[in-house]
Amino acid sequence: MKKEITKAVFPAAGLGTRFLPATKASPKEMLPLVDKPLIQYVVEEAVSSGIGEVVLVTGRGKRAIEDHFDVAFELEEELKAKGKHKMLSEVQRIADMVTFCYIRQKKALGLGHAVLTTKRVVGNDPFAVLLGDDIIDGKVPALRQMMDVYKRYPATILAIQKVPRSQTQHYGIIDGKKIEKGVYLVKDMVEKPAPDEAPSNLAIIGRYILTPEIFDALERTRPGKGGEIQLTDGLRILMEDQPIYAYEFQGTRYDAGDKLGFLKATVEFGLKNPEFGGEFREYLRKLKV
Ligand code: UTP
C-alpha cells in the first residue's frame, strides 16, 4: 500500500568543518543567505512539498536552530509596540510553519547514524531526508518533484544531479539504468570515487525519500570512511532487499556548506531579491576589483 510522506528528517548535527572558523561556535545551518538562515530555505521547501512534521537532528552548539523556529516573545512584543507589523508576522510565520521535534545526536558519528537516531520518532512510515546545506532553487520544490516520482515508484528515491567528472570525489555516485526521463534504477553506489573510478557522473544530492527498512539496514552498517556510519553504506545494504531509484530533479542546486558555493548562492539570491536586486546588479556591473 502506498503511504503519503508527511515526515521529514533534517540531519544538522555535523561539525561543518569546511566552513571554519565561522562554524566554530555557530551552526552552519544558521548562516544567512541574504536575510534567511540556510535551514529556513530547506524547511520552506519541505513545507511547500506537503511535509507536516520536521524531525531535526541537532548536536552541541546548535541551539540557535531551535530558537529560530520557536516563538521569540520579547522580540515579538517589541515589534508590536513599535508597530512593525510586517516584520512581526514574518517572525511569527517562522514558528508556525510546521511541527518540530528535536533529537540530539550525542556524537557526530556520521549522516547514517544521524538518520538512525530518528528511528523511534519516524516509526514505520516512509519519510524524507533533507540536508540543510544543499539549497535547491526550482519552480517546483525539489522534494515535491521526488514525491511525485514516489507515487509511481513507491520505494527509496535519491535526488541526483549530473556533475563534472572532475568533481566525483566530492559525492556519492550512482551506477544506474535509465528507466524513464530523469528516473534511474540504481544498480550500485560508490562513496566519493576518483574521476577515473566513478561509474557515472550522477551525484547524490541532499534530498532522499527513504522507506522505514533503512533503519534495520543502518543498524547493520559498520563504520566506513572516516569511522562514520555512512548513509550510502546503509543504502547499499537496503538495496539487497528493495529497489532504489534515483531522480534527476529540475532546479539549480547550491552547495552552501562550502565557502565558494555559499558565495555563489549569496550573489544569485541577492540578484533575485525584489527589493534591491536591481541595485545589487548595478553594483556588480561597476565593480573594478
Ligand atoms: P557533511 O558531510 O556536510 O558534514 O554532512 P558536516 O559536518 O555538516 O560539514 P563538513 O563537511 O565537515 O564541512 C552532511 C549532513 O549530515 C549531517 C550534517 O549536519 C549535514 O547536514 N551530519 C553529518 C549529522 O547530522 N551528523 C553527523 O554525524 C554527520
PDB file of C-alpha atoms and ligand atoms in Angstrom:
ATOM      1  CA  MET A   1       0.000   0.000   0.000  1.00  0.00           C
ATOM      2  CA  LYS A   2       1.297   3.464  -0.897  1.00  0.00           C
ATOM      3  CA  LYS A   3       1.729   5.817   2.016  1.00  0.00           C
ATOM      4  CA  GLU A   4       1.863   9.603   1.964  1.00  0.00           C
ATOM      5  CA  ILE A   5       5.116  11.178   3.057  1.00  0.00           C
ATOM      6  CA  THR A   6       4.452  13.622   5.890  1.00  0.00           C
ATOM      7  CA  LYS A   7       7.628  13.471   7.969  1.00  0.00           C
ATOM      8  CA  ALA A   8      10.997  14.918   7.107  1.00  0.00           C
ATOM      9  CA  VAL A   9      14.298  14.375   8.895  1.00  0.00           C
ATOM     10  CA  PHE A  10      16.850  17.203   8.881  1.00  0.00           C
ATOM     11  CA  PRO A  11      20.268  15.947   9.994  1.00  0.00           C
ATOM     12  CA  ALA A  12      22.007  19.063  11.317  1.00  0.00           C
ATOM     13  CA  ALA A  13      24.492  17.673  13.829  1.00  0.00           C
ATOM     14  CA  GLY A  14      27.581  17.783  11.605  1.00  0.00           C
ATOM     15  CA  LEU A  15      30.603  19.852  12.603  1.00  0.00           C
ATOM     16  CA  GLY A  16      30.719  21.988   9.451  1.00  0.00           C
ATOM     17  CA  THR A  17      34.488  21.789   9.155  1.00  0.00           C
ATOM     18  CA  ARG A  18      34.508  23.137   5.588  1.00  0.00           C
ATOM     19  CA  PHE A  19      33.211  26.448   6.872  1.00  0.00           C
ATOM     20  CA  LEU A  20      35.568  27.036   9.793  1.00  0.00           C
ATOM     21  CA  PRO A  21      36.130  29.339  11.573  1.00  0.00           C
ATOM     22  CA  ALA A  22      32.554  30.650  11.017  1.00  0.00           C
ATOM     23  CA  THR A  23      31.168  27.347  12.313  1.00  0.00           C
ATOM     24  CA  LYS A  24      33.321  27.154  15.443  1.00  0.00           C
ATOM     25  CA  ALA A  25      30.514  28.292  17.773  1.00  0.00           C
ATOM     26  CA  SER A  26      27.607  28.864  15.348  1.00  0.00           C
ATOM     27  CA  PRO A  27      25.728  26.232  13.361  1.00  0.00           C
ATOM     28  CA  LYS A  28      26.397  26.359   9.626  1.00  0.00           C
ATOM     29  CA  GLU A  29      22.659  25.877   9.104  1.00  0.00           C
ATOM     30  CA  MET A  30      22.187  29.391  10.515  1.00  0.00           C
ATOM     31  CA  LEU A  31      24.474  31.139   8.001  1.00  0.00           C
ATOM     32  CA  PRO A  32      22.265  33.748   6.325  1.00  0.00           C
ATOM     33  CA  LEU A  33      21.595  33.652   2.629  1.00  0.00           C
ATOM     34  CA  VAL A  34      20.588  37.313   2.079  1.00  0.00           C
ATOM     35  CA  ASP A  35      18.135  37.546   5.007  1.00  0.00           C
ATOM     36  CA  LYS A  36      17.177  33.979   5.970  1.00  0.00           C
ATOM     37  CA  PRO A  37      19.291  31.225   7.508  1.00  0.00           C
ATOM     38  CA  LEU A  38      20.090  28.328   5.176  1.00  0.00           C
ATOM     39  CA  ILE A  39      17.944  25.896   7.144  1.00  0.00           C
ATOM     40  CA  GLN A  40      14.842  28.045   6.692  1.00  0.00           C
ATOM     41  CA  TYR A  41      15.026  27.743   2.902  1.00  0.00           C
ATOM     42  CA  VAL A  42      15.108  23.972   3.202  1.00  0.00           C
ATOM     43  CA  VAL A  43      12.322  23.816   5.811  1.00  0.00           C
ATOM     44  CA  GLU A  44      10.219  26.012   3.488  1.00  0.00           C
ATOM     45  CA  GLU A  45      10.930  23.590   0.613  1.00  0.00           C
ATOM     46  CA  ALA A  46       9.701  20.706   2.801  1.00  0.00           C
ATOM     47  CA  VAL A  47       6.581  22.565   3.930  1.00  0.00           C
ATOM     48  CA  SER A  48       5.627  23.621   0.407  1.00  0.00           C
ATOM     49  CA  SER A  49       6.116  19.999  -0.668  1.00  0.00           C
ATOM     50  CA  GLY A  50       3.480  18.885   1.871  1.00  0.00           C
ATOM     51  CA  ILE A  51       5.566  17.907   4.918  1.00  0.00           C
ATOM     52  CA  GLY A  52       3.740  18.364   8.241  1.00  0.00           C
ATOM     53  CA  GLU A  53       6.368  17.271  10.741  1.00  0.00           C
ATOM     54  CA  VAL A  54      10.069  18.070  10.822  1.00  0.00           C
ATOM     55  CA  VAL A  55      12.441  15.953  12.882  1.00  0.00           C
ATOM     56  CA  LEU A  56      15.662  17.906  13.379  1.00  0.00           C
ATOM     57  CA  VAL A  57      18.787  16.071  14.460  1.00  0.00           C
ATOM     58  CA  THR A  58      20.936  18.516  16.395  1.00  0.00           C
ATOM     59  CA  GLY A  59      24.085  18.389  18.476  1.00  0.00           C
ATOM     60  CA  ARG A  60      26.205  20.604  20.684  1.00  0.00           C
ATOM     61  CA  GLY A  61      26.326  24.251  19.649  1.00  0.00           C
ATOM     62  CA  LYS A  62      23.134  24.026  17.592  1.00  0.00           C
ATOM     63  CA  ARG A  63      20.688  25.711  19.984  1.00  0.00           C
ATOM     64  CA  ALA A  64      20.246  28.704  17.670  1.00  0.00           C
ATOM     65  CA  ILE A  65      18.342  26.462  15.222  1.00  0.00           C
ATOM     66  CA  GLU A  66      15.736  25.578  17.874  1.00  0.00           C
ATOM     67  CA  ASP A  67      15.408  29.220  18.922  1.00  0.00           C
ATOM     68  CA  HIS A  68      14.948  30.304  15.310  1.00  0.00           C
ATOM     69  CA  PHE A  69      11.888  28.090  14.853  1.00  0.00           C
ATOM     70  CA  ASP A  70      10.436  28.938  18.287  1.00  0.00           C
ATOM     71  CA  VAL A  71       8.348  31.956  19.347  1.00  0.00           C
ATOM     72  CA  ALA A  72      10.511  34.951  20.255  1.00  0.00           C
ATOM     73  CA  PHE A  73       8.407  36.559  22.985  1.00  0.00           C
ATOM     74  CA  GLU A  74      10.434  39.701  23.756  1.00  0.00           C
ATOM     75  CA  LEU A  75      11.169  40.396  20.094  1.00  0.00           C
ATOM     76  CA  GLU A  76       7.500  39.984  19.141  1.00  0.00           C
ATOM     77  CA  GLU A  77       6.358  42.347  21.930  1.00  0.00           C
ATOM     78  CA  GLU A  78       8.947  44.892  20.829  1.00  0.00           C
ATOM     79  CA  LEU A  79       7.864  44.719  17.180  1.00  0.00           C
ATOM     80  CA  LYS A  80       4.198  45.000  18.242  1.00  0.00           C
ATOM     81  CA  ALA A  81       4.932  48.064  20.385  1.00  0.00           C
ATOM     82  CA  LYS A  82       6.825  49.730  17.541  1.00  0.00           C
ATOM     83  CA  GLY A  83       4.060  48.964  15.031  1.00  0.00           C
ATOM     84  CA  LYS A  84       6.376  46.881  12.826  1.00  0.00           C
ATOM     85  CA  HIS A  85       3.580  44.556  11.762  1.00  0.00           C
ATOM     86  CA  LYS A  86       5.091  43.184   8.558  1.00  0.00           C
ATOM     87  CA  MET A  87       8.249  42.078  10.348  1.00  0.00           C
ATOM     88  CA  LEU A  88       6.161  40.734  13.244  1.00  0.00           C
ATOM     89  CA  SER A  89       4.069  38.491  11.011  1.00  0.00           C
ATOM     90  CA  GLU A  90       7.225  37.247   9.247  1.00  0.00           C
ATOM     91  CA  VAL A  91       8.821  36.369  12.594  1.00  0.00           C
ATOM     92  CA  GLN A  92       5.630  34.613  13.766  1.00  0.00           C
ATOM     93  CA  ARG A  93       5.238  32.730  10.489  1.00  0.00           C
ATOM     94  CA  ILE A  94       8.607  31.026  11.033  1.00  0.00           C
ATOM     95  CA  ALA A  95       7.460  29.497  14.330  1.00  0.00           C
ATOM     96  CA  ASP A  96       4.044  28.461  12.959  1.00  0.00           C
ATOM     97  CA  MET A  97       5.216  26.874   9.723  1.00  0.00           C
ATOM     98  CA  VAL A  98       5.302  23.249  10.791  1.00  0.00           C
ATOM     99  CA  THR A  99       5.571  20.967  13.857  1.00  0.00           C
ATOM    100  CA  PHE A 100       9.148  20.485  15.015  1.00  0.00           C
ATOM    101  CA  CYS A 101      10.673  17.688  17.016  1.00  0.00           C
ATOM    102  CA  TYR A 102      14.341  17.690  18.077  1.00  0.00           C
ATOM    103  CA  ILE A 103      16.682  14.792  18.674  1.00  0.00           C
ATOM    104  CA  ARG A 104      20.248  15.152  19.911  1.00  0.00           C
ATOM    105  CA  GLN A 105      22.903  13.113  18.196  1.00  0.00           C
ATOM    106  CA  LYS A 106      25.374  12.893  21.066  1.00  0.00           C
ATOM    107  CA  LYS A 107      28.400  12.249  18.871  1.00  0.00           C
ATOM    108  CA  ALA A 108      28.876  13.179  15.216  1.00  0.00           C
ATOM    109  CA  LEU A 109      29.144   9.548  14.084  1.00  0.00           C
ATOM    110  CA  GLY A 110      28.022  10.217  10.537  1.00  0.00           C
ATOM    111  CA  LEU A 111      24.962  11.008   8.429  1.00  0.00           C
ATOM    112  CA  GLY A 112      23.744   7.394   8.557  1.00  0.00           C
ATOM    113  CA  HIS A 113      23.964   7.451  12.342  1.00  0.00           C
ATOM    114  CA  ALA A 114      22.100  10.799  12.467  1.00  0.00           C
ATOM    115  CA  VAL A 115      19.231   9.272  10.445  1.00  0.00           C
ATOM    116  CA  LEU A 116      19.246   6.192  12.693  1.00  0.00           C
ATOM    117  CA  THR A 117      18.678   8.356  15.814  1.00  0.00           C
ATOM    118  CA  THR A 118      15.215   9.243  14.433  1.00  0.00           C
ATOM    119  CA  LYS A 119      14.023   5.621  14.237  1.00  0.00           C
ATOM    120  CA  ARG A 120      11.559   5.801  17.150  1.00  0.00           C
ATOM    121  CA  VAL A 121      10.085   9.128  16.058  1.00  0.00           C
ATOM    122  CA  VAL A 122       9.718   8.254  12.382  1.00  0.00           C
ATOM    123  CA  GLY A 123       8.315   4.787  13.085  1.00  0.00           C
ATOM    124  CA  ASN A 124       7.090   2.616  10.288  1.00  0.00           C
ATOM    125  CA  ASP A 125       6.397   5.182   7.582  1.00  0.00           C
ATOM    126  CA  PRO A 126       8.361   6.270   4.537  1.00  0.00           C
ATOM    127  CA  PHE A 127       9.973   9.653   5.180  1.00  0.00           C
ATOM    128  CA  ALA A 128      12.067  12.360   3.589  1.00  0.00           C
ATOM    129  CA  VAL A 129      15.602  13.421   4.483  1.00  0.00           C
ATOM    130  CA  LEU A 130      16.797  16.911   3.585  1.00  0.00           C
ATOM    131  CA  LEU A 131      20.319  18.238   4.112  1.00  0.00           C
ATOM    132  CA  GLY A 132      20.396  21.871   5.131  1.00  0.00           C
ATOM    133  CA  ASP A 133      23.435  22.881   3.114  1.00  0.00           C
ATOM    134  CA  ASP A 134      22.007  21.836  -0.247  1.00  0.00           C
ATOM    135  CA  ILE A 135      19.887  24.780  -1.318  1.00  0.00           C
ATOM    136  CA  ILE A 136      17.756  23.983  -4.369  1.00  0.00           C
ATOM    137  CA  ASP A 137      16.049  26.727  -6.288  1.00  0.00           C
ATOM    138  CA  GLY A 138      13.398  25.400  -8.637  1.00  0.00           C
ATOM    139  CA  LYS A 139       9.934  26.220  -9.996  1.00  0.00           C
ATOM    140  CA  VAL A 140       8.563  23.095  -8.293  1.00  0.00           C
ATOM    141  CA  PRO A 141      10.205  22.330  -4.913  1.00  0.00           C
ATOM    142  CA  ALA A 142      12.727  19.502  -5.383  1.00  0.00           C
ATOM    143  CA  LEU A 143      11.165  17.352  -2.662  1.00  0.00           C
ATOM    144  CA  ARG A 144       7.713  17.770  -4.253  1.00  0.00           C
ATOM    145  CA  GLN A 145       9.160  16.528  -7.567  1.00  0.00           C
ATOM    146  CA  MET A 146      10.531  13.479  -5.737  1.00  0.00           C
ATOM    147  CA  MET A 147       7.214  12.823  -4.015  1.00  0.00           C
ATOM    148  CA  ASP A 148       5.552  12.809  -7.435  1.00  0.00           C
ATOM    149  CA  VAL A 149       8.065  10.203  -8.619  1.00  0.00           C
ATOM    150  CA  TYR A 150       7.387   8.249  -5.405  1.00  0.00           C
ATOM    151  CA  LYS A 151       3.711   7.989  -6.419  1.00  0.00           C
ATOM    152  CA  ARG A 152       4.842   5.966  -9.445  1.00  0.00           C
ATOM    153  CA  TYR A 153       7.743   4.182  -7.763  1.00  0.00           C
ATOM    154  CA  PRO A 154       6.852   3.772  -4.061  1.00  0.00           C
ATOM    155  CA  ALA A 155      10.365   2.955  -2.889  1.00  0.00           C
ATOM    156  CA  THR A 156      13.558   4.691  -1.817  1.00  0.00           C
ATOM    157  CA  ILE A 157      14.354   7.624  -4.098  1.00  0.00           C
ATOM    158  CA  LEU A 158      17.628   9.553  -4.168  1.00  0.00           C
ATOM    159  CA  ALA A 159      17.947  13.017  -5.655  1.00  0.00           C
ATOM    160  CA  ILE A 160      20.737  13.128  -8.220  1.00  0.00           C
ATOM    161  CA  GLN A 161      22.412  15.689 -10.410  1.00  0.00           C
ATOM    162  CA  LYS A 162      24.994  15.473 -13.188  1.00  0.00           C
ATOM    163  CA  VAL A 163      28.345  16.863 -12.017  1.00  0.00           C
ATOM    164  CA  PRO A 164      31.590  17.407 -13.960  1.00  0.00           C
ATOM    165  CA  ARG A 165      33.698  14.206 -13.976  1.00  0.00           C
ATOM    166  CA  SER A 166      36.473  16.066 -12.144  1.00  0.00           C
ATOM    167  CA  GLN A 167      34.131  16.532  -9.146  1.00  0.00           C
ATOM    168  CA  THR A 168      33.058  12.922  -8.498  1.00  0.00           C
ATOM    169  CA  GLN A 169      35.324  12.550  -5.440  1.00  0.00           C
ATOM    170  CA  HIS A 170      33.110  15.009  -3.541  1.00  0.00           C
ATOM    171  CA  TYR A 171      29.901  12.964  -3.880  1.00  0.00           C
ATOM    172  CA  GLY A 172      28.217   9.605  -3.642  1.00  0.00           C
ATOM    173  CA  ILE A 173      27.952   8.466  -7.280  1.00  0.00           C
ATOM    174  CA  ILE A 174      25.356   6.050  -8.635  1.00  0.00           C
ATOM    175  CA  ASP A 175      25.573   3.370 -11.266  1.00  0.00           C
ATOM    176  CA  GLY A 176      22.071   3.250 -12.694  1.00  0.00           C
ATOM    177  CA  LYS A 177      19.842   2.086 -15.534  1.00  0.00           C
ATOM    178  CA  LYS A 178      17.636   4.792 -17.016  1.00  0.00           C
ATOM    179  CA  ILE A 179      14.005   3.666 -16.912  1.00  0.00           C
ATOM    180  CA  GLU A 180      12.267   6.871 -17.952  1.00  0.00           C
ATOM    181  CA  LYS A 181      13.168  10.536 -18.429  1.00  0.00           C
ATOM    182  CA  GLY A 182      15.087  11.593 -15.306  1.00  0.00           C
ATOM    183  CA  VAL A 183      14.452   8.312 -13.404  1.00  0.00           C
ATOM    184  CA  TYR A 184      17.079   5.586 -12.880  1.00  0.00           C
ATOM    185  CA  LEU A 185      17.011   2.199 -11.213  1.00  0.00           C
ATOM    186  CA  VAL A 186      20.116   2.179  -9.034  1.00  0.00           C
ATOM    187  CA  LYS A 187      22.456  -0.781  -9.594  1.00  0.00           C
ATOM    188  CA  ASP A 188      25.204   0.404  -7.230  1.00  0.00           C
ATOM    189  CA  MET A 189      26.545   3.408  -5.373  1.00  0.00           C
ATOM    190  CA  VAL A 190      30.116   4.448  -4.637  1.00  0.00           C
ATOM    191  CA  GLU A 191      31.068   6.981  -1.974  1.00  0.00           C
ATOM    192  CA  LYS A 192      33.425   9.721  -3.248  1.00  0.00           C
ATOM    193  CA  PRO A 193      35.135   7.830  -6.137  1.00  0.00           C
ATOM    194  CA  ALA A 194      38.109   9.288  -8.029  1.00  0.00           C
ATOM    195  CA  PRO A 195      37.001  10.527 -11.509  1.00  0.00           C
ATOM    196  CA  ASP A 196      38.543   7.535 -13.321  1.00  0.00           C
ATOM    197  CA  GLU A 197      36.843   5.069 -10.969  1.00  0.00           C
ATOM    198  CA  ALA A 198      33.379   6.669 -10.917  1.00  0.00           C
ATOM    199  CA  PRO A 199      30.665   4.528 -12.570  1.00  0.00           C
ATOM    200  CA  SER A 200      28.935   7.704 -13.884  1.00  0.00           C
ATOM    201  CA  ASN A 201      28.753  11.440 -13.248  1.00  0.00           C
ATOM    202  CA  LEU A 202      25.369  11.176 -11.489  1.00  0.00           C
ATOM    203  CA  ALA A 203      25.910  12.530  -7.970  1.00  0.00           C
ATOM    204  CA  ILE A 204      23.651  12.018  -4.964  1.00  0.00           C
ATOM    205  CA  ILE A 205      22.401  15.379  -3.632  1.00  0.00           C
ATOM    206  CA  GLY A 206      20.955  16.092  -0.168  1.00  0.00           C
ATOM    207  CA  ARG A 207      17.347  15.000  -0.697  1.00  0.00           C
ATOM    208  CA  TYR A 208      16.113  11.467  -0.092  1.00  0.00           C
ATOM    209  CA  ILE A 209      12.862   9.593   0.250  1.00  0.00           C
ATOM    210  CA  LEU A 210      13.545   6.553   2.409  1.00  0.00           C
ATOM    211  CA  THR A 211      11.493   3.531   3.331  1.00  0.00           C
ATOM    212  CA  PRO A 212      11.477   2.628   7.064  1.00  0.00           C
ATOM    213  CA  GLU A 213      13.530  -0.522   6.334  1.00  0.00           C
ATOM    214  CA  ILE A 214      16.546   1.814   6.095  1.00  0.00           C
ATOM    215  CA  PHE A 215      16.690   1.736   9.908  1.00  0.00           C
ATOM    216  CA  ASP A 216      17.385  -2.014  10.018  1.00  0.00           C
ATOM    217  CA  ALA A 217      19.937  -1.552   7.254  1.00  0.00           C
ATOM    218  CA  LEU A 218      21.675   1.247   9.187  1.00  0.00           C
ATOM    219  CA  GLU A 219      21.746  -0.891  12.312  1.00  0.00           C
ATOM    220  CA  ARG A 220      23.672  -3.445  10.293  1.00  0.00           C
ATOM    221  CA  THR A 221      26.032  -0.837   8.787  1.00  0.00           C
ATOM    222  CA  ARG A 222      29.573  -0.828  10.100  1.00  0.00           C
ATOM    223  CA  PRO A 223      31.553   2.436  10.293  1.00  0.00           C
ATOM    224  CA  GLY A 224      33.064   3.250   6.915  1.00  0.00           C
ATOM    225  CA  LYS A 225      35.032   6.252   5.606  1.00  0.00           C
ATOM    226  CA  GLY A 226      36.311   8.423   8.480  1.00  0.00           C
ATOM    227  CA  GLY A 227      34.952   5.986  11.088  1.00  0.00           C
ATOM    228  CA  GLU A 228      31.431   7.302  10.397  1.00  0.00           C
ATOM    229  CA  ILE A 229      28.254   5.367   9.681  1.00  0.00           C
ATOM    230  CA  GLN A 230      27.579   6.418   6.106  1.00  0.00           C
ATOM    231  CA  LEU A 231      24.054   6.636   4.740  1.00  0.00           C
ATOM    232  CA  THR A 232      25.352   5.368   1.380  1.00  0.00           C
ATOM    233  CA  ASP A 233      26.605   2.159   3.045  1.00  0.00           C
ATOM    234  CA  GLY A 234      23.168   1.668   4.664  1.00  0.00           C
ATOM    235  CA  LEU A 235      21.506   2.183   1.278  1.00  0.00           C
ATOM    236  CA  ARG A 236      23.755  -0.471  -0.274  1.00  0.00           C
ATOM    237  CA  ILE A 237      22.557  -2.947   2.360  1.00  0.00           C
ATOM    238  CA  LEU A 238      18.933  -1.919   1.759  1.00  0.00           C
ATOM    239  CA  MET A 239      19.412  -2.441  -1.971  1.00  0.00           C
ATOM    240  CA  GLU A 240      19.916  -6.174  -1.383  1.00  0.00           C
ATOM    241  CA  ASP A 241      16.199  -6.405  -0.449  1.00  0.00           C
ATOM    242  CA  GLN A 242      14.480  -3.477  -2.144  1.00  0.00           C
ATOM    243  CA  PRO A 243      14.790  -1.471  -5.357  1.00  0.00           C
ATOM    244  CA  ILE A 244      16.273   2.021  -5.062  1.00  0.00           C
ATOM    245  CA  TYR A 245      15.540   4.712  -7.630  1.00  0.00           C
ATOM    246  CA  ALA A 246      17.333   7.938  -8.410  1.00  0.00           C
ATOM    247  CA  TYR A 247      15.705  11.048  -9.781  1.00  0.00           C
ATOM    248  CA  GLU A 248      17.368  13.919 -11.641  1.00  0.00           C
ATOM    249  CA  PHE A 249      15.461  16.891 -10.233  1.00  0.00           C
ATOM    250  CA  GLN A 250      14.787  20.157 -12.072  1.00  0.00           C
ATOM    251  CA  GLY A 251      16.357  23.205 -10.457  1.00  0.00           C
ATOM    252  CA  THR A 252      19.612  24.860  -9.501  1.00  0.00           C
ATOM    253  CA  ARG A 253      21.450  23.443  -6.540  1.00  0.00           C
ATOM    254  CA  TYR A 254      23.971  25.330  -4.423  1.00  0.00           C
ATOM    255  CA  ASP A 255      26.385  23.639  -2.049  1.00  0.00           C
ATOM    256  CA  ALA A 256      26.053  26.303   0.620  1.00  0.00           C
ATOM    257  CA  GLY A 257      28.090  24.275   3.138  1.00  0.00           C
ATOM    258  CA  ASP A 258      31.167  25.099   1.057  1.00  0.00           C
ATOM    259  CA  LYS A 259      32.639  28.622   1.083  1.00  0.00           C
ATOM    260  CA  LEU A 260      32.622  29.143  -2.700  1.00  0.00           C
ATOM    261  CA  GLY A 261      29.196  27.522  -3.118  1.00  0.00           C
ATOM    262  CA  PHE A 262      27.849  29.776  -0.394  1.00  0.00           C
ATOM    263  CA  LEU A 263      29.237  32.892  -2.108  1.00  0.00           C
ATOM    264  CA  LYS A 264      27.671  31.873  -5.442  1.00  0.00           C
ATOM    265  CA  ALA A 265      24.301  31.322  -3.740  1.00  0.00           C
ATOM    266  CA  THR A 266      24.570  34.683  -1.960  1.00  0.00           C
ATOM    267  CA  VAL A 267      25.242  36.544  -5.225  1.00  0.00           C
ATOM    268  CA  GLU A 268      22.465  34.784  -7.167  1.00  0.00           C
ATOM    269  CA  PHE A 269      19.850  35.127  -4.418  1.00  0.00           C
ATOM    270  CA  GLY A 270      20.934  38.757  -3.956  1.00  0.00           C
ATOM    271  CA  LEU A 271      20.414  39.429  -7.672  1.00  0.00           C
ATOM    272  CA  LYS A 272      16.916  37.897  -7.491  1.00  0.00           C
ATOM    273  CA  ASN A 273      15.903  39.938  -4.460  1.00  0.00           C
ATOM    274  CA  PRO A 274      12.866  42.078  -5.403  1.00  0.00           C
ATOM    275  CA  GLU A 275      13.830  44.870  -3.009  1.00  0.00           C
ATOM    276  CA  PHE A 276      17.441  45.534  -4.003  1.00  0.00           C
ATOM    277  CA  GLY A 277      18.334  43.025  -6.752  1.00  0.00           C
ATOM    278  CA  GLY A 278      18.497  45.771  -9.417  1.00  0.00           C
ATOM    279  CA  GLU A 279      20.763  47.967  -7.342  1.00  0.00           C
ATOM    280  CA  PHE A 280      22.975  44.982  -6.498  1.00  0.00           C
ATOM    281  CA  ARG A 281      23.270  44.115 -10.222  1.00  0.00           C
ATOM    282  CA  GLU A 282      24.351  47.685 -10.958  1.00  0.00           C
ATOM    283  CA  TYR A 283      26.885  47.489  -8.156  1.00  0.00           C
ATOM    284  CA  LEU A 284      28.365  44.236  -9.503  1.00  0.00           C
ATOM    285  CA  ARG A 285      28.483  45.620 -13.039  1.00  0.00           C
ATOM    286  CA  LYS A 286      30.534  48.604 -11.936  1.00  0.00           C
ATOM    287  CA  LEU A 287      32.833  46.625  -9.673  1.00  0.00           C
ATOM    288  CA  LYS A 288      36.528  47.068 -10.540  1.00  0.00           C
ATOM    289  CA  VAL A 289      38.435  44.711  -8.245  1.00  0.00           C
TER     290      VAL A 289
HETATM  291  P1  UTP B   1      28.615  16.785   5.840  1.00  0.00           P
HETATM  292  O1  UTP B   1      29.307  15.665   5.203  1.00  0.00           O
HETATM  293  O2  UTP B   1      28.352  18.015   5.028  1.00  0.00           O
HETATM  294  O3  UTP B   1      29.419  17.165   7.159  1.00  0.00           O
HETATM  295  O4  UTP B   1      27.285  16.226   6.460  1.00  0.00           O
HETATM  296  P2  UTP B   1      29.364  18.454   8.006  1.00  0.00           P
HETATM  297  O5  UTP B   1      29.988  18.162   9.310  1.00  0.00           O
HETATM  298  O6  UTP B   1      27.986  19.037   8.102  1.00  0.00           O
HETATM  299  O7  UTP B   1      30.218  19.506   7.177  1.00  0.00           O
HETATM  300  P3  UTP B   1      31.757  19.448   6.741  1.00  0.00           P
HETATM  301  O8  UTP B   1      31.822  18.530   5.558  1.00  0.00           O
HETATM  302  O9  UTP B   1      32.543  18.974   7.921  1.00  0.00           O
HETATM  303  O10 UTP B   1      32.058  20.868   6.381  1.00  0.00           O
HETATM  304  C1  UTP B   1      26.139  16.027   5.669  1.00  0.00           C
HETATM  305  C2  UTP B   1      24.909  16.283   6.530  1.00  0.00           C
HETATM  306  O11 UTP B   1      24.837  15.322   7.574  1.00  0.00           O
HETATM  307  C3  UTP B   1      24.748  15.950   8.822  1.00  0.00           C
HETATM  308  C4  UTP B   1      25.326  17.343   8.628  1.00  0.00           C
HETATM  309  O12 UTP B   1      24.803  18.237   9.578  1.00  0.00           O
HETATM  310  C5  UTP B   1      24.916  17.659   7.197  1.00  0.00           C
HETATM  311  O13 UTP B   1      23.586  18.143   7.139  1.00  0.00           O
HETATM  312  N1  UTP B   1      25.508  15.128   9.817  1.00  0.00           N
HETATM  313  C6  UTP B   1      26.750  14.685   9.491  1.00  0.00           C
HETATM  314  C7  UTP B   1      24.940  14.827  11.031  1.00  0.00           C
HETATM  315  O14 UTP B   1      23.798  15.234  11.344  1.00  0.00           O
HETATM  316  N2  UTP B   1      25.653  14.063  11.907  1.00  0.00           N
HETATM  317  C8  UTP B   1      26.891  13.610  11.625  1.00  0.00           C
HETATM  318  O15 UTP B   1      27.475  12.903  12.472  1.00  0.00           O
HETATM  319  C9  UTP B   1      27.461  13.923  10.393  1.00  0.00           C
END
